[in-house]
Short mmCIF file of C-alpha atoms in Angstrom, two decimals:
data_model
loop_
_atom_site.label_atom_id
_atom_site.label_comp_id
_atom_site.label_asym_id
_atom_site.label_seq_id
_atom_site.Cartn_x
_atom_site.Cartn_y
_atom_site.Cartn_z
CA UNK A 698 48.26 -12.95 142.74
CA UNK A 699 44.57 -12.58 143.35
CA UNK A 700 44.29 -8.87 142.65
CA UNK A 701 44.79 -6.48 139.75
CA UNK A 702 48.50 -5.95 139.20
CA UNK A 703 50.00 -2.85 137.63
CA UNK A 704 53.55 -2.10 136.64
CA UNK A 705 55.58 -0.09 137.10
CA UNK A 706 54.31 1.42 140.32
CA UNK A 707 56.22 4.60 139.58
CA UNK A 708 57.50 6.01 136.33
CA UNK A 709 59.47 9.20 135.84
CA UNK A 710 60.03 10.25 132.27
CA UNK A 711 61.13 13.24 130.28
CA UNK A 712 58.74 15.29 128.22
CA UNK A 713 58.50 13.92 124.71
CA UNK A 714 59.32 10.32 125.61
CA UNK A 715 56.92 7.41 125.15
CA UNK A 716 55.78 5.31 128.12
CA UNK A 717 54.03 1.99 128.48
CA UNK A 718 51.95 1.07 131.49
CA UNK A 719 50.95 -2.52 132.11
CA UNK A 720 47.90 -4.08 133.76
CA UNK A 721 47.27 -7.70 134.70
CA UNK A 722 43.57 -8.05 135.58
CA UNK A 723 42.05 -10.62 137.88
CA UNK A 724 41.90 -13.97 136.14
CA UNK A 725 38.52 -14.55 134.55
CA UNK A 726 37.49 -10.91 134.55
CA UNK A 727 36.24 -10.01 131.11
CA UNK A 728 35.97 -6.25 131.62
CA UNK A 729 39.05 -4.06 131.97
CA UNK A 730 39.16 -0.31 132.50
CA UNK A 731 41.78 2.37 132.58
CA UNK A 732 41.20 5.47 134.70
CA UNK A 733 43.54 8.25 135.68
CA UNK A 734 43.60 10.62 138.60
CA UNK A 735 45.32 13.92 138.16
CA UNK A 736 46.22 15.97 141.19
CA UNK A 737 43.08 17.31 142.87
CA UNK A 738 40.81 15.63 140.37
CA UNK A 739 38.48 12.66 140.42
CA UNK A 740 38.93 9.43 138.60
CA UNK A 741 38.75 10.12 134.87
CA UNK A 742 37.63 7.31 132.58
CA UNK A 743 40.03 6.59 129.73
CA UNK A 744 39.16 3.32 127.99
CA UNK A 745 37.14 0.16 128.49
CA UNK A 746 37.58 -3.38 127.13
CA UNK A 747 34.88 -6.03 127.33
CA UNK A 748 35.66 -9.48 126.01
CA UNK A 749 36.22 -9.48 122.27
CA UNK A 750 34.15 -6.37 121.64
CA UNK A 751 35.66 -3.22 120.23
CA UNK A 752 37.01 -1.10 123.09
CA UNK A 753 35.28 2.08 124.22
CA UNK A 754 37.99 4.68 123.69
CA UNK A 755 35.79 7.68 124.32
CA UNK A 756 37.77 8.84 127.36
CA UNK A 757 41.20 8.97 125.78
CA UNK A 758 42.26 12.63 125.97
CA UNK A 759 44.27 12.73 122.76
CA UNK A 760 45.60 10.55 119.97
CA UNK A 761 48.86 10.27 121.89
CA UNK A 762 47.06 7.79 124.11
CA UNK A 763 46.35 4.23 123.03
CA UNK A 764 45.69 0.93 124.72
CA UNK A 765 45.46 -2.68 123.79
CA UNK A 766 44.43 -5.84 125.48
CA UNK A 767 46.09 -9.01 124.31
CA UNK A 768 44.39 -12.38 124.56
CA UNK A 769 41.60 -10.90 126.61
CA UNK A 770 43.91 -10.54 129.59
CA UNK A 771 46.92 -8.24 129.96
CA UNK A 772 46.49 -4.63 128.87
CA UNK A 773 49.04 -1.99 127.97
CA UNK A 774 48.36 1.73 128.00
CA UNK A 775 50.79 3.66 125.81
CA UNK A 776 51.34 7.39 125.96
CA UNK A 777 53.41 8.81 123.13
CA UNK A 778 55.35 12.06 123.29
CA UNK A 779 54.45 12.58 126.93
CA UNK A 780 53.55 16.04 128.17
CA UNK A 781 53.68 17.44 131.68
CA UNK A 782 49.89 17.43 131.89
CA UNK A 783 49.99 13.65 131.49
CA UNK A 784 51.41 13.41 135.02
CA UNK A 785 48.85 11.48 137.05
CA UNK A 786 48.12 8.17 138.71
CA UNK A 787 46.94 5.71 136.10
CA UNK A 788 44.61 3.10 137.53
CA UNK A 789 43.55 -0.14 135.95
CA UNK A 790 40.46 -2.00 137.08
CA UNK A 791 38.72 -5.21 136.13
CA UNK A 792 35.32 -6.72 136.74
CA UNK A 793 33.29 -9.79 135.92
CA UNK A 794 30.59 -7.96 134.08
CA UNK A 795 28.32 -4.96 134.13
CA UNK A 796 29.94 -2.68 136.63
CA UNK A 797 26.75 -1.78 138.37
CA UNK A 798 26.27 -5.36 139.42
CA UNK A 799 29.83 -6.53 139.69
CA UNK A 800 32.15 -4.13 141.40
CA UNK A 801 35.33 -2.84 139.92
CA UNK A 802 38.54 -4.13 141.42
CA UNK A 803 41.35 -1.61 141.10
CA UNK A 804 45.08 -2.04 140.98
CA UNK A 805 47.38 0.18 143.02
CA UNK A 806 48.10 2.35 140.03
CA UNK A 807 51.12 3.71 138.22
CA UNK A 808 52.30 7.13 139.34
CA UNK A 809 53.52 8.82 136.18
CA UNK A 810 55.64 11.93 136.47
CA UNK A 811 56.62 13.80 133.31
CA UNK A 812 59.47 16.22 133.86
CA UNK B 1173 30.69 19.04 132.88
CA UNK B 1174 31.03 17.40 136.25
CA UNK B 1175 28.25 14.86 136.56
CA UNK B 1176 29.18 13.77 140.06
CA UNK B 1177 30.12 16.41 142.60
CA UNK B 1178 31.67 16.02 145.98
CA UNK B 1179 31.79 19.64 147.02
CA UNK B 1180 33.59 19.26 150.32
CA UNK B 1181 37.19 18.17 149.84
CA UNK B 1182 37.70 17.05 153.41
CA UNK B 1183 36.00 16.15 156.67
CA UNK B 1184 37.40 15.60 160.14
CA UNK B 1185 35.47 13.81 162.88
CA UNK B 1186 36.14 12.31 166.28
CA UNK B 1187 36.29 8.56 166.75
CA UNK B 1188 32.90 7.18 167.68
CA UNK B 1189 30.97 10.00 166.05
CA UNK B 1190 29.04 9.89 162.81
CA UNK B 1191 30.70 10.79 159.51
CA UNK B 1192 28.44 12.07 156.75
CA UNK B 1193 29.87 12.31 153.26
CA UNK B 1194 27.76 14.03 150.64
CA UNK B 1195 27.53 13.64 146.90
CA UNK B 1196 25.42 15.41 144.28
CA UNK B 1197 24.85 14.38 140.72
CA UNK B 1198 23.43 16.02 137.63
CA UNK B 1199 22.76 13.04 135.37
CA UNK B 1200 19.18 11.91 136.00
CA UNK B 1201 19.88 8.81 133.94
CA UNK B 1202 22.15 7.35 136.60
CA UNK B 1203 20.46 4.27 138.00
CA UNK B 1204 23.16 2.89 140.24
CA UNK B 1205 25.55 4.56 142.66
CA UNK B 1206 28.65 3.26 144.36
CA UNK B 1207 31.05 4.45 147.02
CA UNK B 1208 34.72 3.57 146.91
CA UNK B 1209 37.36 4.07 149.58
CA UNK B 1210 40.98 4.76 148.80
CA UNK B 1211 44.01 4.57 151.06
CA UNK B 1212 47.28 6.26 150.02
CA UNK B 1213 49.30 4.29 147.46
CA UNK B 1214 46.47 1.81 147.01
CA UNK B 1215 43.72 1.48 144.45
CA UNK B 1216 40.15 2.35 145.39
CA UNK B 1217 38.12 -0.47 146.91
CA UNK B 1218 34.38 -0.93 146.71
CA UNK B 1219 32.49 0.02 149.85
CA UNK B 1220 28.75 0.09 149.28
CA UNK B 1221 26.25 0.66 146.50
CA UNK B 1222 22.63 1.62 146.01
CA UNK B 1223 20.17 1.18 143.20
CA UNK B 1224 18.07 4.13 142.15
CA UNK B 1225 14.93 2.21 143.03
CA UNK B 1226 15.94 2.30 146.66
CA UNK B 1227 16.44 5.16 149.07
CA UNK B 1228 18.62 3.41 151.61
CA UNK B 1229 21.13 0.62 151.77
CA UNK B 1230 22.88 -0.45 154.92
CA UNK B 1231 25.93 -2.61 155.47
CA UNK B 1232 27.24 -2.73 159.00
CA UNK B 1233 28.51 0.68 160.01
CA UNK B 1234 27.93 2.07 156.52
CA UNK B 1235 24.62 3.37 155.21
CA UNK B 1236 24.00 5.12 151.93
CA UNK B 1237 20.95 7.30 151.45
CA UNK B 1238 19.62 8.35 148.07
CA UNK B 1239 17.32 11.31 147.44
CA UNK B 1240 16.47 11.13 143.76
CA UNK B 1241 14.38 14.27 143.67
CA UNK B 1242 17.31 16.25 145.02
CA UNK B 1243 19.88 14.24 143.03
CA UNK B 1244 21.76 13.77 146.26
CA UNK B 1245 23.25 10.85 148.08
CA UNK B 1246 25.12 10.56 151.30
CA UNK B 1247 27.28 8.00 153.03
CA UNK B 1248 26.93 7.68 156.79
CA UNK B 1249 29.56 5.94 158.84
CA UNK B 1250 28.68 5.27 162.44
CA UNK B 1251 30.53 4.88 164.64
CA UNK B 1252 33.56 6.29 162.84
CA UNK B 1253 36.90 4.59 163.45
CA UNK B 1254 40.46 5.81 162.81
CA UNK B 1255 40.82 3.07 160.18
CA UNK B 1256 38.07 4.78 158.20
CA UNK B 1257 40.46 7.63 157.45
CA UNK B 1258 40.77 7.58 153.66
CA UNK B 1259 39.57 9.31 150.53
CA UNK B 1260 36.00 8.41 149.60
CA UNK B 1261 34.75 8.55 146.03
CA UNK B 1262 31.14 8.68 144.98
CA UNK B 1263 30.31 7.27 141.54
CA UNK B 1264 27.28 6.89 139.35
CA UNK B 1265 26.50 4.72 136.38
CA UNK B 1266 23.83 4.92 133.75
CA UNK B 1267 21.89 1.83 132.73
CA UNK B 1268 23.43 0.25 129.64
CA UNK B 1269 26.68 2.11 130.12
CA UNK B 1270 29.90 0.48 131.20
CA UNK B 1271 31.47 3.63 132.60
CA UNK B 1272 31.47 4.63 136.22
CA UNK B 1273 31.54 8.41 136.59
CA UNK B 1274 33.44 9.44 139.69
CA UNK B 1275 33.47 12.54 141.84
CA UNK B 1276 36.70 14.21 142.95
CA UNK B 1277 36.71 12.46 146.28
CA UNK B 1278 36.55 13.57 149.88
CA UNK B 1279 39.28 13.02 152.42
CA UNK B 1280 37.92 11.75 155.74
CA UNK B 1281 40.06 11.96 158.85
CA UNK B 1282 38.86 10.21 161.99
CA UNK B 1283 40.74 11.40 165.03
CA UNK B 1284 41.31 9.03 167.95
#
């Protein structure tokens, strides 16, 4: 497809389990972002990948969170030992370059619910 | 520390009237601002942007105004249409940074 694709669209898991969220960016987009939106909150930056550079992980809330981007394309966000406060919509976005000049294109998100 | 603030969580207007969505920011290093619109169960989509060297940018029914001295920007939609009903996010970015900083969003409802 032409847009950013995320899977699964919904994920329900039990506290303490690990989850993996997947993002397929728009083809050719070198920049890839993960954001999350908790209930009643804005979009919180998590991590940023740009080409082959080291990712900016400054937004990851704890060491239970990690992400990788393979081959400069698909990205996986992994949350280990999930907690209830991890429940949120996790949004992936991609862009061609510097986000001020090239707009972010978002996927529809993964709704994560931790019971 | 909330760098981008959208203090009103919701706004309701009549079709055909003007909608004014406000946004305040604290980071004086922001040099570019963007507005995104989000429908339920969809990702946010880019709406309009403004550089800090400008005070106004217009695109059809949408106009964004920037008041740097007040660290305030606003999005005007005129005339408002029912299809404009969505959550609107204001975001800022600092030169040299790759991270958009978003506000909490404002839910706009345009009543027919």
